[in-house]
Amino acid sequence: MNRRQSRKARQFEESVIRGMTRLCRQYDGVNLSQGFPDFPAPALIKEAAKQAIDAEINQYAITWGTANLRRAIAAKQACFYGWRVDPETEITVTCGATEGMIATLLAVIDPGDEVIIIAPFYENYGPDVILADAVPRYVSLEAPDWRLPEEKLAAAFNERTRAIIINTPHNPTGKVFSREELETIARLCRQWDVLAITDEIYEHILYDGHHHYPLALLDGMAERTVTVNGISKTYSVTGWRIGYCLAPAAITDGIRKVHDFLTVGAPAPLQEGAAVMMGVADEYYKELAAVYAEKRDFLLEVLRAAGFQCTTPAGAYYIMADFSDLSGGDDVSFAKWLVREVGVATVPGSSFFPQRELGHSQVRFCFCKTEATLEQAAARLRRQFGS
Ligand code: GLN
């Protein structure tokens, strides 16, 4: 046991996703593991941030976000969803959605409170609940179409439940929660007086006519929802670390306090860049989804031809692929072999599940990459699997 680490720190490991990126560099692989674009960010956002630096916006911003960015976020929510968020009292700008999620949990959870997590789940939520002293209760989506089992979900709620984390569009499955599923979640949250914490970072990456419904807009949910989001995926700037939380004033007050002492604030000039970018026309978002739809179709075809079984994602930019027809090994061995011998990096499926064996025949591929990168991965997979 490593006594130089706290009890909490000893309970979790380094991120598997980020670890795979490092392994990929070591083997000079094609990185389809960590979900970040390898193509240029939009010129508008880069120019606006550069101008902000030149205009000497280089000191701390207001802790909970520059006025320009909070106003831009409010305007964007109003424009897309007719949602009225008060930039003065209901928005906190954070260092990425990652900080938004942990700051929210630290602001609302008391030790021993239960938090419902839908599995598979984005791996950060595991360490998040440990750091927040929460007790996780997992409800599994049912493969292959990742249905939310209503009875099992209802059975997870009890008087100790403080919050439920919902990620839609969903990482890693690409599921987009339907209006009916969100209504069910909302009904249970109202019935048990539970807070919904939604991670909506992929809100604009939707395929085949699927819609995104912010849970906060359903009946009675505005007062009990924290919406966590960020600009990383929408504007292809994952390294900027600009996220935000939308929540009723009383909860926002708690999030702002925690955020203040965790990080003081997100990078000031980059917030100004984000504020300008948020004024971009609708066309940008349509184009983003259309470009990703093509990439999804390309990689799906390559993976299926190679012998992987995949459910078609409805949103986000990942494909969970079952490799049991290709190998009898477990996911970690398969992913390590794939990057070492074939030169394609993925994320082992078990890192998204509470019981690791649930993901042992799956790996996650991301397709937020240039055509050239995807072609290179495809060539390597075709060569290996003879497809
Ligand atoms: N969300 C991305 C993924 O799931 C990136 C994770 C990260 O490293 N922050 O791959």
mmCIF file of C-alpha atoms and ligand atoms in Angstrom:
data_model
loop_
_atom_site.group_PDB
_atom_site.id
_atom_site.type_symbol
_atom_site.label_atom_id
_atom_site.label_comp_id
_atom_site.label_asym_id
_atom_site.label_seq_id
_atom_site.Cartn_x
_atom_site.Cartn_y
_atom_site.Cartn_z
ATOM 1 C CA MET A 1 0.000 0.000 0.000
ATOM 2 C CA ASN A 2 1.335 3.449 -0.880
ATOM 3 C CA ARG A 3 1.088 5.347 2.396
ATOM 4 C CA ARG A 4 2.339 8.493 0.721
ATOM 5 C CA GLN A 5 -1.055 8.770 -0.951
ATOM 6 C CA SER A 6 -4.351 9.564 0.730
ATOM 7 C CA ARG A 7 -7.045 6.927 1.170
ATOM 8 C CA LYS A 8 -8.976 8.620 -1.618
ATOM 9 C CA ALA A 9 -6.067 8.838 -4.049
ATOM 10 C CA ARG A 10 -5.262 5.174 -3.473
ATOM 11 C CA GLN A 11 -8.753 4.202 -4.618
ATOM 12 C CA PHE A 12 -8.311 5.131 -8.251
ATOM 13 C CA GLU A 13 -5.720 4.890 -10.970
ATOM 14 C CA GLU A 14 -4.413 7.238 -13.606
ATOM 15 C CA SER A 15 -6.913 7.801 -16.434
ATOM 16 C CA VAL A 16 -6.868 4.875 -18.850
ATOM 17 C CA ILE A 17 -7.879 7.207 -21.692
ATOM 18 C CA ARG A 18 -4.943 9.532 -21.183
ATOM 19 C CA GLY A 19 -2.651 6.564 -20.502
ATOM 20 C CA MET A 20 -3.563 5.113 -23.911
ATOM 21 C CA THR A 21 -2.588 8.384 -25.577
ATOM 22 C CA ARG A 22 0.866 8.067 -24.040
ATOM 23 C CA LEU A 23 1.155 4.426 -25.108
ATOM 24 C CA CYS A 24 0.110 5.483 -28.605
ATOM 25 C CA ARG A 25 2.954 8.007 -28.755
ATOM 26 C CA GLN A 26 5.388 5.354 -27.586
ATOM 27 C CA TYR A 27 4.409 2.993 -30.442
ATOM 28 C CA ASP A 28 3.856 5.771 -32.971
ATOM 29 C CA GLY A 29 0.276 4.621 -33.377
ATOM 30 C CA VAL A 30 -2.798 6.297 -34.830
ATOM 31 C CA ASN A 31 -4.579 7.755 -31.822
ATOM 32 C CA LEU A 32 -8.240 6.759 -31.838
ATOM 33 C CA SER A 33 -8.250 6.574 -28.033
ATOM 34 C CA GLN A 34 -8.490 9.995 -26.394
ATOM 35 C CA GLY A 35 -11.367 12.038 -27.787
ATOM 36 C CA PHE A 36 -9.710 15.176 -29.106
ATOM 37 C CA PRO A 37 -9.735 16.513 -32.673
ATOM 38 C CA ASP A 38 -6.459 16.474 -34.609
ATOM 39 C CA PHE A 39 -7.646 19.118 -37.057
ATOM 40 C CA PRO A 40 -7.405 22.915 -36.724
ATOM 41 C CA ALA A 41 -9.758 24.827 -34.437
ATOM 42 C CA PRO A 42 -11.980 27.445 -36.165
ATOM 43 C CA ALA A 43 -10.056 30.571 -37.196
ATOM 44 C CA LEU A 44 -12.607 32.835 -35.505
ATOM 45 C CA ILE A 45 -12.043 31.477 -32.002
ATOM 46 C CA LYS A 46 -8.257 31.518 -32.397
ATOM 47 C CA GLU A 47 -8.191 35.092 -33.708
ATOM 48 C CA ALA A 48 -10.495 36.317 -30.947
ATOM 49 C CA ALA A 49 -8.287 34.772 -28.248
ATOM 50 C CA LYS A 50 -5.134 36.204 -29.829
ATOM 51 C CA GLN A 51 -6.724 39.642 -29.922
ATOM 52 C CA ALA A 52 -7.681 39.311 -26.271
ATOM 53 C CA ILE A 53 -4.069 38.536 -25.356
ATOM 54 C CA ASP A 54 -2.867 41.538 -27.376
ATOM 55 C CA ALA A 55 -5.513 43.684 -25.699
ATOM 56 C CA GLU A 56 -3.881 42.755 -22.367
ATOM 57 C CA ILE A 57 -6.626 40.494 -21.115
ATOM 58 C CA ASN A 58 -3.965 38.517 -19.335
ATOM 59 C CA GLN A 59 -4.887 38.773 -15.676
ATOM 60 C CA TYR A 60 -7.472 36.894 -13.638
ATOM 61 C CA ALA A 61 -10.982 37.049 -14.976
ATOM 62 C CA ILE A 62 -13.882 37.298 -12.530
ATOM 63 C CA THR A 63 -13.762 33.981 -10.702
ATOM 64 C CA TRP A 64 -17.028 32.650 -12.085
ATOM 65 C CA GLY A 65 -16.370 33.782 -15.649
ATOM 66 C CA THR A 66 -15.982 36.959 -17.690
ATOM 67 C CA ALA A 67 -19.173 38.932 -18.230
ATOM 68 C CA ASN A 68 -18.827 38.542 -22.008
ATOM 69 C CA LEU A 69 -18.680 34.769 -21.847
ATOM 70 C CA ARG A 70 -21.515 34.420 -19.337
ATOM 71 C CA ARG A 71 -23.695 36.670 -21.495
ATOM 72 C CA ALA A 72 -22.741 34.693 -24.616
ATOM 73 C CA ILE A 73 -23.622 31.396 -22.913
ATOM 74 C CA ALA A 74 -26.996 32.791 -21.827
ATOM 75 C CA ALA A 75 -27.685 34.068 -25.360
ATOM 76 C CA LYS A 76 -26.767 30.695 -26.868
ATOM 77 C CA GLN A 77 -29.054 28.786 -24.494
ATOM 78 C CA ALA A 78 -31.887 31.198 -25.319
ATOM 79 C CA CYS A 79 -31.281 30.830 -29.039
ATOM 80 C CA PHE A 80 -31.080 27.017 -29.139
ATOM 81 C CA TYR A 81 -33.599 26.041 -26.500
ATOM 82 C CA GLY A 82 -35.572 29.167 -25.540
ATOM 83 C CA TRP A 83 -33.893 28.700 -22.138
ATOM 84 C CA ARG A 84 -33.529 31.804 -19.974
ATOM 85 C CA VAL A 85 -30.410 31.530 -17.811
ATOM 86 C CA ASP A 86 -29.372 34.498 -15.686
ATOM 87 C CA PRO A 87 -25.688 35.223 -16.423
ATOM 88 C CA GLU A 88 -25.361 37.077 -13.117
ATOM 89 C CA THR A 89 -26.506 34.307 -10.806
ATOM 90 C CA GLU A 90 -26.846 31.012 -12.674
ATOM 91 C CA ILE A 91 -23.622 30.493 -14.643
ATOM 92 C CA THR A 92 -20.158 29.449 -13.480
ATOM 93 C CA VAL A 93 -17.316 29.215 -15.989
ATOM 94 C CA THR A 94 -14.907 26.437 -15.012
ATOM 95 C CA CYS A 95 -11.653 24.861 -16.210
ATOM 96 C CA GLY A 96 -13.342 22.472 -18.604
ATOM 97 C CA ALA A 97 -16.477 20.437 -18.006
ATOM 98 C CA THR A 98 -14.179 18.181 -15.970
ATOM 99 C CA GLU A 99 -13.823 20.835 -13.305
ATOM 100 C CA GLY A 100 -17.504 21.701 -13.696
ATOM 101 C CA MET A 101 -18.461 18.157 -12.710
ATOM 102 C CA ILE A 102 -16.139 17.811 -9.723
ATOM 103 C CA ALA A 103 -16.891 21.345 -8.481
ATOM 104 C CA THR A 104 -20.605 20.547 -8.649
ATOM 105 C CA LEU A 105 -20.232 17.295 -6.736
ATOM 106 C CA LEU A 106 -18.053 18.948 -4.089
ATOM 107 C CA ALA A 107 -20.638 21.700 -3.769
ATOM 108 C CA VAL A 108 -23.701 19.490 -3.300
ATOM 109 C CA ILE A 109 -22.638 16.115 -1.879
ATOM 110 C CA ASP A 110 -22.238 15.224 1.793
ATOM 111 C CA PRO A 111 -20.254 12.141 2.784
ATOM 112 C CA GLY A 112 -22.345 9.028 2.270
ATOM 113 C CA ASP A 113 -24.841 10.609 -0.130
ATOM 114 C CA GLU A 114 -25.654 8.266 -2.981
ATOM 115 C CA VAL A 115 -25.103 9.301 -6.578
ATOM 116 C CA ILE A 116 -26.642 7.287 -9.409
ATOM 117 C CA ILE A 117 -24.346 6.753 -12.382
ATOM 118 C CA ILE A 118 -25.455 5.202 -15.650
ATOM 119 C CA ALA A 119 -23.005 2.564 -16.887
ATOM 120 C CA PRO A 120 -21.074 2.478 -19.113
ATOM 121 C CA PHE A 121 -19.882 5.920 -18.070
ATOM 122 C CA TYR A 122 -17.178 8.433 -18.874
ATOM 123 C CA GLU A 123 -14.322 7.311 -16.652
ATOM 124 C CA ASN A 124 -13.929 10.606 -14.734
ATOM 125 C CA TYR A 125 -17.196 10.053 -12.850
ATOM 126 C CA GLY A 126 -15.620 7.159 -10.898
ATOM 127 C CA PRO A 127 -12.809 9.200 -9.285
ATOM 128 C CA ASP A 128 -15.207 12.185 -9.063
ATOM 129 C CA VAL A 129 -17.530 10.371 -6.668
ATOM 130 C CA ILE A 130 -14.574 9.078 -4.610
ATOM 131 C CA LEU A 131 -13.147 12.597 -4.296
ATOM 132 C CA ALA A 132 -16.593 13.886 -3.316
ATOM 133 C CA ASP A 133 -17.089 11.118 -0.691
ATOM 134 C CA ALA A 134 -20.220 9.946 -2.486
ATOM 135 C CA VAL A 135 -21.500 6.391 -2.656
ATOM 136 C CA PRO A 136 -22.018 5.423 -6.321
ATOM 137 C CA ARG A 137 -25.018 3.354 -7.390
ATOM 138 C CA TYR A 138 -24.732 2.070 -10.921
ATOM 139 C CA VAL A 139 -27.536 1.372 -13.359
ATOM 140 C CA SER A 140 -26.478 -0.334 -16.582
ATOM 141 C CA LEU A 141 -27.742 0.518 -20.036
ATOM 142 C CA GLU A 142 -28.675 -2.620 -21.905
ATOM 143 C CA ALA A 143 -26.612 -3.552 -24.964
ATOM 144 C CA PRO A 144 -26.785 -3.686 -27.925
ATOM 145 C CA ASP A 145 -29.052 -0.636 -28.272
ATOM 146 C CA TRP A 146 -28.156 0.772 -24.820
ATOM 147 C CA ARG A 147 -31.732 0.935 -23.547
ATOM 148 C CA LEU A 148 -32.272 2.520 -20.132
ATOM 149 C CA PRO A 149 -34.073 -0.100 -18.003
ATOM 150 C CA GLU A 150 -36.807 1.894 -16.258
ATOM 151 C CA GLU A 151 -37.481 -0.610 -13.454
ATOM 152 C CA LYS A 152 -33.802 -0.909 -12.536
ATOM 153 C CA LEU A 153 -33.410 2.852 -12.626
ATOM 154 C CA ALA A 154 -36.434 3.318 -10.338
ATOM 155 C CA ALA A 155 -35.012 0.710 -7.930
ATOM 156 C CA ALA A 156 -31.762 2.683 -7.603
ATOM 157 C CA PHE A 157 -33.513 5.720 -6.082
ATOM 158 C CA ASN A 158 -33.952 5.861 -2.305
ATOM 159 C CA GLU A 159 -33.912 8.373 0.565
ATOM 160 C CA ARG A 160 -30.102 8.530 0.513
ATOM 161 C CA THR A 161 -29.962 9.443 -3.205
ATOM 162 C CA ARG A 162 -28.678 12.979 -3.583
ATOM 163 C CA ALA A 163 -27.956 13.145 -7.315
ATOM 164 C CA ILE A 164 -27.974 11.352 -10.637
ATOM 165 C CA ILE A 165 -25.395 11.980 -13.361
ATOM 166 C CA ILE A 166 -26.758 11.870 -16.901
ATOM 167 C CA ASN A 167 -24.492 12.218 -19.925
ATOM 168 C CA THR A 168 -26.322 12.798 -23.202
ATOM 169 C CA PRO A 169 -25.209 12.458 -25.991
ATOM 170 C CA HIS A 170 -23.356 9.663 -24.281
ATOM 171 C CA ASN A 171 -19.683 8.820 -24.031
ATOM 172 C CA PRO A 172 -18.753 6.005 -24.797
ATOM 173 C CA THR A 173 -21.858 4.490 -26.466
ATOM 174 C CA GLY A 174 -23.134 7.346 -28.640
ATOM 175 C CA LYS A 175 -26.599 6.934 -27.124
ATOM 176 C CA VAL A 176 -28.816 10.025 -27.171
ATOM 177 C CA PHE A 177 -31.356 9.834 -24.354
ATOM 178 C CA SER A 178 -34.874 10.049 -25.732
ATOM 179 C CA ARG A 179 -37.446 12.528 -24.534
ATOM 180 C CA GLU A 180 -39.336 9.651 -22.853
ATOM 181 C CA GLU A 181 -36.233 8.440 -21.010
ATOM 182 C CA LEU A 182 -35.515 11.950 -19.792
ATOM 183 C CA GLU A 183 -39.156 12.292 -18.655
ATOM 184 C CA THR A 184 -38.738 9.098 -16.628
ATOM 185 C CA ILE A 185 -35.539 10.403 -15.031
ATOM 186 C CA ALA A 186 -37.218 13.748 -14.301
ATOM 187 C CA ARG A 187 -40.220 12.035 -12.692
ATOM 188 C CA LEU A 188 -37.941 10.019 -10.385
ATOM 189 C CA CYS A 189 -35.873 13.104 -9.521
ATOM 190 C CA ARG A 190 -39.036 14.990 -8.542
ATOM 191 C CA GLN A 191 -40.445 12.028 -6.622
ATOM 192 C CA TRP A 192 -37.255 11.511 -4.563
ATOM 193 C CA ASP A 193 -36.166 15.151 -4.465
ATOM 194 C CA VAL A 194 -32.945 14.321 -6.294
ATOM 195 C CA LEU A 195 -30.600 16.643 -8.143
ATOM 196 C CA ALA A 196 -29.827 15.870 -11.802
ATOM 197 C CA ILE A 197 -26.300 16.668 -12.942
ATOM 198 C CA THR A 198 -26.158 16.490 -16.714
ATOM 199 C CA ASP A 199 -23.051 16.378 -18.847
ATOM 200 C CA GLU A 200 -24.119 17.835 -22.211
ATOM 201 C CA ILE A 201 -20.680 18.389 -23.738
ATOM 202 C CA TYR A 202 -21.686 16.610 -27.002
ATOM 203 C CA GLU A 203 -24.998 18.503 -27.378
ATOM 204 C CA HIS A 204 -24.271 19.578 -30.964
ATOM 205 C CA ILE A 205 -22.820 16.292 -32.191
ATOM 206 C CA LEU A 206 -25.993 14.473 -33.253
ATOM 207 C CA TYR A 207 -26.787 12.192 -36.193
ATOM 208 C CA ASP A 208 -29.758 10.916 -38.191
ATOM 209 C CA GLY A 209 -32.212 13.559 -36.948
ATOM 210 C CA HIS A 210 -31.667 12.842 -33.247
ATOM 211 C CA HIS A 211 -32.499 15.728 -30.885
ATOM 212 C CA HIS A 212 -30.864 16.903 -27.716
ATOM 213 C CA TYR A 213 -33.230 17.807 -24.866
ATOM 214 C CA PRO A 214 -31.711 19.635 -21.908
ATOM 215 C CA LEU A 215 -33.098 17.886 -18.831
ATOM 216 C CA ALA A 216 -33.293 21.244 -17.030
ATOM 217 C CA LEU A 217 -36.148 22.282 -19.312
ATOM 218 C CA LEU A 218 -38.498 19.464 -18.326
ATOM 219 C CA ASP A 219 -41.280 20.174 -15.825
ATOM 220 C CA GLY A 220 -40.013 20.954 -12.363
ATOM 221 C CA MET A 221 -36.386 20.300 -13.327
ATOM 222 C CA ALA A 222 -35.001 23.864 -13.583
ATOM 223 C CA GLU A 223 -34.761 24.036 -9.795
ATOM 224 C CA ARG A 224 -33.049 20.644 -9.479
ATOM 225 C CA THR A 225 -30.652 20.415 -12.417
ATOM 226 C CA VAL A 226 -27.026 21.380 -12.849
ATOM 227 C CA THR A 227 -26.099 21.395 -16.538
ATOM 228 C CA VAL A 228 -22.401 20.851 -17.116
ATOM 229 C CA ASN A 229 -21.033 21.774 -20.503
ATOM 230 C CA GLY A 230 -18.000 23.261 -22.223
ATOM 231 C CA ILE A 231 -16.555 24.474 -25.480
ATOM 232 C CA SER A 232 -13.998 21.655 -25.965
ATOM 233 C CA LYS A 233 -15.986 19.444 -28.298
ATOM 234 C CA THR A 234 -18.271 22.012 -29.921
ATOM 235 C CA TYR A 235 -15.437 24.286 -31.016
ATOM 236 C CA SER A 236 -12.657 21.676 -31.185
ATOM 237 C CA VAL A 237 -10.485 23.258 -28.492
ATOM 238 C CA THR A 238 -10.108 20.523 -25.875
ATOM 239 C CA GLY A 239 -6.837 22.007 -24.623
ATOM 240 C CA TRP A 240 -8.336 25.375 -23.751
ATOM 241 C CA ARG A 241 -10.103 24.028 -20.679
ATOM 242 C CA ILE A 242 -13.204 26.205 -20.773
ATOM 243 C CA GLY A 243 -16.333 24.662 -19.307
ATOM 244 C CA TYR A 244 -19.456 25.951 -17.599
ATOM 245 C CA CYS A 245 -22.187 24.961 -15.175
ATOM 246 C CA LEU A 246 -25.758 26.240 -15.371
ATOM 247 C CA ALA A 247 -27.690 25.913 -12.128
ATOM 248 C CA PRO A 248 -30.250 27.698 -9.963
ATOM 249 C CA ALA A 249 -28.746 30.594 -7.993
ATOM 250 C CA ALA A 250 -28.554 28.787 -4.626
ATOM 251 C CA ILE A 251 -26.614 25.891 -6.152
ATOM 252 C CA THR A 252 -24.523 28.181 -8.358
ATOM 253 C CA ASP A 253 -23.428 29.997 -5.215
ATOM 254 C CA GLY A 254 -21.986 26.718 -3.875
ATOM 255 C CA ILE A 255 -20.355 25.781 -7.191
ATOM 256 C CA ARG A 256 -18.754 29.224 -7.459
ATOM 257 C CA LYS A 257 -17.263 28.957 -3.977
ATOM 258 C CA VAL A 258 -15.770 25.525 -4.651
ATOM 259 C CA HIS A 259 -14.543 26.589 -8.097
ATOM 260 C CA ASP A 260 -12.915 29.704 -6.635
ATOM 261 C CA PHE A 261 -10.761 27.715 -4.238
ATOM 262 C CA LEU A 262 -10.025 24.906 -6.685
ATOM 263 C CA THR A 263 -8.782 26.974 -9.612
ATOM 264 C CA VAL A 264 -9.601 30.708 -9.111
ATOM 265 C CA GLY A 265 -10.776 30.847 -12.695
ATOM 266 C CA ALA A 266 -10.511 29.660 -16.273
ATOM 267 C CA PRO A 267 -7.985 31.323 -18.648
ATOM 268 C CA ALA A 268 -9.144 34.906 -19.227
ATOM 269 C CA PRO A 269 -8.180 35.492 -22.888
ATOM 270 C CA LEU A 270 -9.536 32.113 -23.919
ATOM 271 C CA GLN A 271 -12.860 32.973 -22.303
ATOM 272 C CA GLU A 272 -12.996 36.062 -24.535
ATOM 273 C CA GLY A 273 -12.300 33.879 -27.570
ATOM 274 C CA ALA A 274 -15.081 31.529 -26.538
ATOM 275 C CA ALA A 275 -17.507 34.436 -26.083
ATOM 276 C CA VAL A 276 -16.922 35.639 -29.649
ATOM 277 C CA MET A 277 -17.236 32.104 -31.057
ATOM 278 C CA MET A 278 -20.580 31.579 -29.374
ATOM 279 C CA GLY A 279 -22.060 34.237 -31.636
ATOM 280 C CA VAL A 280 -21.362 32.056 -34.683
ATOM 281 C CA ALA A 281 -24.255 31.292 -37.041
ATOM 282 C CA ASP A 282 -26.318 28.084 -36.909
ATOM 283 C CA GLU A 283 -24.570 26.846 -40.028
ATOM 284 C CA TYR A 284 -21.445 26.114 -37.985
ATOM 285 C CA TYR A 285 -23.270 23.581 -35.816
ATOM 286 C CA LYS A 286 -24.955 21.893 -38.788
ATOM 287 C CA GLU A 287 -21.623 21.584 -40.525
ATOM 288 C CA LEU A 288 -19.984 20.164 -37.390
ATOM 289 C CA ALA A 289 -22.599 17.399 -37.121
ATOM 290 C CA ALA A 290 -22.466 16.699 -40.872
ATOM 291 C CA VAL A 291 -18.674 16.371 -40.876
ATOM 292 C CA TYR A 292 -18.763 13.998 -37.909
ATOM 293 C CA ALA A 293 -21.558 11.944 -39.513
ATOM 294 C CA GLU A 294 -19.266 11.223 -42.470
ATOM 295 C CA LYS A 295 -16.422 10.227 -40.178
ATOM 296 C CA ARG A 296 -18.746 7.998 -38.181
ATOM 297 C CA ASP A 297 -19.989 6.224 -41.310
ATOM 298 C CA PHE A 298 -16.462 5.720 -42.604
ATOM 299 C CA LEU A 299 -15.113 4.212 -39.370
ATOM 300 C CA LEU A 300 -18.226 2.092 -38.782
ATOM 301 C CA GLU A 301 -17.795 0.495 -42.182
ATOM 302 C CA VAL A 302 -14.106 -0.174 -41.610
ATOM 303 C CA LEU A 303 -14.727 -1.693 -38.173
ATOM 304 C CA ARG A 304 -17.619 -3.860 -39.302
ATOM 305 C CA ALA A 305 -15.648 -5.106 -42.309
ATOM 306 C CA ALA A 306 -12.772 -5.981 -39.958
ATOM 307 C CA GLY A 307 -15.117 -8.103 -37.844
ATOM 308 C CA PHE A 308 -16.020 -5.808 -34.937
ATOM 309 C CA GLN A 309 -19.642 -5.634 -33.813
ATOM 310 C CA CYS A 310 -20.762 -2.043 -33.330
ATOM 311 C CA THR A 311 -23.985 -0.239 -32.507
ATOM 312 C CA THR A 312 -24.415 2.851 -34.681
ATOM 313 C CA PRO A 313 -23.887 5.933 -32.476
ATOM 314 C CA ALA A 314 -26.711 8.495 -32.490
ATOM 315 C CA GLY A 315 -24.446 11.230 -31.124
ATOM 316 C CA ALA A 316 -20.987 12.109 -29.738
ATOM 317 C CA TYR A 317 -17.858 10.861 -31.514
ATOM 318 C CA TYR A 318 -17.132 7.386 -30.228
ATOM 319 C CA ILE A 319 -17.858 3.827 -31.300
ATOM 320 C CA MET A 320 -17.949 1.005 -28.746
ATOM 321 C CA ALA A 321 -16.790 -2.039 -30.674
ATOM 322 C CA ASP A 322 -17.131 -5.656 -29.569
ATOM 323 C CA PHE A 323 -14.115 -7.674 -30.667
ATOM 324 C CA SER A 324 -15.209 -11.127 -29.493
ATOM 325 C CA ASP A 325 -15.277 -12.452 -33.070
ATOM 326 C CA LEU A 326 -11.642 -11.396 -33.477
ATOM 327 C CA SER A 327 -10.036 -12.359 -30.189
ATOM 328 C CA GLY A 328 -10.831 -14.287 -27.042
ATOM 329 C CA GLY A 329 -8.549 -12.081 -24.928
ATOM 330 C CA ASP A 330 -9.660 -9.350 -22.571
ATOM 331 C CA ASP A 331 -10.047 -5.703 -23.502
ATOM 332 C CA VAL A 332 -6.818 -4.466 -21.927
ATOM 333 C CA SER A 333 -4.685 -7.123 -23.652
ATOM 334 C CA PHE A 334 -6.525 -6.533 -26.921
ATOM 335 C CA ALA A 335 -6.098 -2.728 -26.763
ATOM 336 C CA LYS A 336 -2.400 -3.058 -25.896
ATOM 337 C CA TRP A 337 -1.878 -5.564 -28.690
ATOM 338 C CA LEU A 338 -3.774 -3.359 -31.151
ATOM 339 C CA VAL A 339 -1.618 -0.325 -30.480
ATOM 340 C CA ARG A 340 1.653 -2.271 -30.329
ATOM 341 C CA GLU A 341 1.210 -4.639 -33.280
ATOM 342 C CA VAL A 342 -1.343 -2.901 -35.501
ATOM 343 C CA GLY A 343 -0.589 0.692 -34.562
ATOM 344 C CA VAL A 344 -4.111 1.824 -33.662
ATOM 345 C CA ALA A 345 -4.862 3.109 -30.165
ATOM 346 C CA THR A 346 -8.267 2.579 -28.546
ATOM 347 C CA VAL A 347 -9.605 2.649 -24.987
ATOM 348 C CA PRO A 348 -10.234 -0.691 -23.243
ATOM 349 C CA GLY A 349 -13.978 -1.102 -22.626
ATOM 350 C CA SER A 350 -13.568 -1.988 -18.946
ATOM 351 C CA SER A 351 -12.556 1.573 -18.091
ATOM 352 C CA PHE A 352 -16.182 2.613 -18.648
ATOM 353 C CA PHE A 353 -17.786 0.006 -16.384
ATOM 354 C CA PRO A 354 -18.018 -0.430 -12.603
ATOM 355 C CA GLN A 355 -17.498 -4.199 -12.882
ATOM 356 C CA ARG A 356 -14.642 -4.373 -15.285
ATOM 357 C CA GLU A 357 -15.740 -7.705 -16.781
ATOM 358 C CA LEU A 358 -18.776 -5.977 -18.314
ATOM 359 C CA GLY A 359 -16.469 -4.237 -20.784
ATOM 360 C CA HIS A 360 -13.994 -7.026 -21.298
ATOM 361 C CA SER A 361 -14.854 -7.739 -24.937
ATOM 362 C CA GLN A 362 -15.086 -4.100 -26.035
ATOM 363 C CA VAL A 363 -12.804 -1.259 -27.008
ATOM 364 C CA ARG A 364 -13.776 2.335 -27.754
ATOM 365 C CA PHE A 365 -12.669 4.023 -30.966
ATOM 366 C CA CYS A 366 -13.020 7.781 -31.440
ATOM 367 C CA PHE A 367 -13.509 9.321 -34.867
ATOM 368 C CA CYS A 368 -12.893 13.032 -34.189
ATOM 369 C CA LYS A 369 -9.903 12.883 -36.512
ATOM 370 C CA THR A 370 -8.930 14.093 -39.978
ATOM 371 C CA GLU A 371 -9.755 12.008 -43.018
ATOM 372 C CA ALA A 372 -6.024 11.253 -43.359
ATOM 373 C CA THR A 373 -5.797 9.953 -39.782
ATOM 374 C CA LEU A 374 -8.893 7.796 -40.205
ATOM 375 C CA GLU A 375 -7.597 6.480 -43.546
ATOM 376 C CA GLN A 376 -4.304 5.564 -41.930
ATOM 377 C CA ALA A 377 -6.089 3.705 -39.131
ATOM 378 C CA ALA A 378 -8.308 1.990 -41.716
ATOM 379 C CA ALA A 379 -5.299 0.834 -43.749
ATOM 380 C CA ARG A 380 -3.681 -0.667 -40.643
ATOM 381 C CA LEU A 381 -6.888 -2.423 -39.593
ATOM 382 C CA ARG A 382 -7.498 -3.755 -43.118
ATOM 383 C CA ARG A 383 -3.961 -5.075 -43.307
ATOM 384 C CA GLN A 384 -4.305 -6.853 -39.969
ATOM 385 C CA PHE A 385 -7.814 -8.229 -40.325
ATOM 386 C CA GLY A 386 -7.722 -8.851 -44.060
ATOM 387 C CA SER A 387 -10.870 -6.832 -44.693
HETATM 388 N N1 GLN B 1 -13.699 13.147 -23.265
HETATM 389 C C1 GLN B 1 -12.590 12.641 -24.005
HETATM 390 C C2 GLN B 1 -12.605 11.123 -24.038
HETATM 391 O O1 GLN B 1 -13.484 10.518 -23.480
HETATM 392 C C3 GLN B 1 -11.294 13.147 -23.459
HETATM 393 C C4 GLN B 1 -11.045 12.731 -22.074
HETATM 394 C C5 GLN B 1 -9.973 13.504 -21.438
HETATM 395 O O2 GLN B 1 -8.844 13.083 -21.534
HETATM 396 N N2 GLN B 1 -10.295 14.584 -20.792
HETATM 397 O O3 GLN B 1 -11.749 10.558 -24.642
#
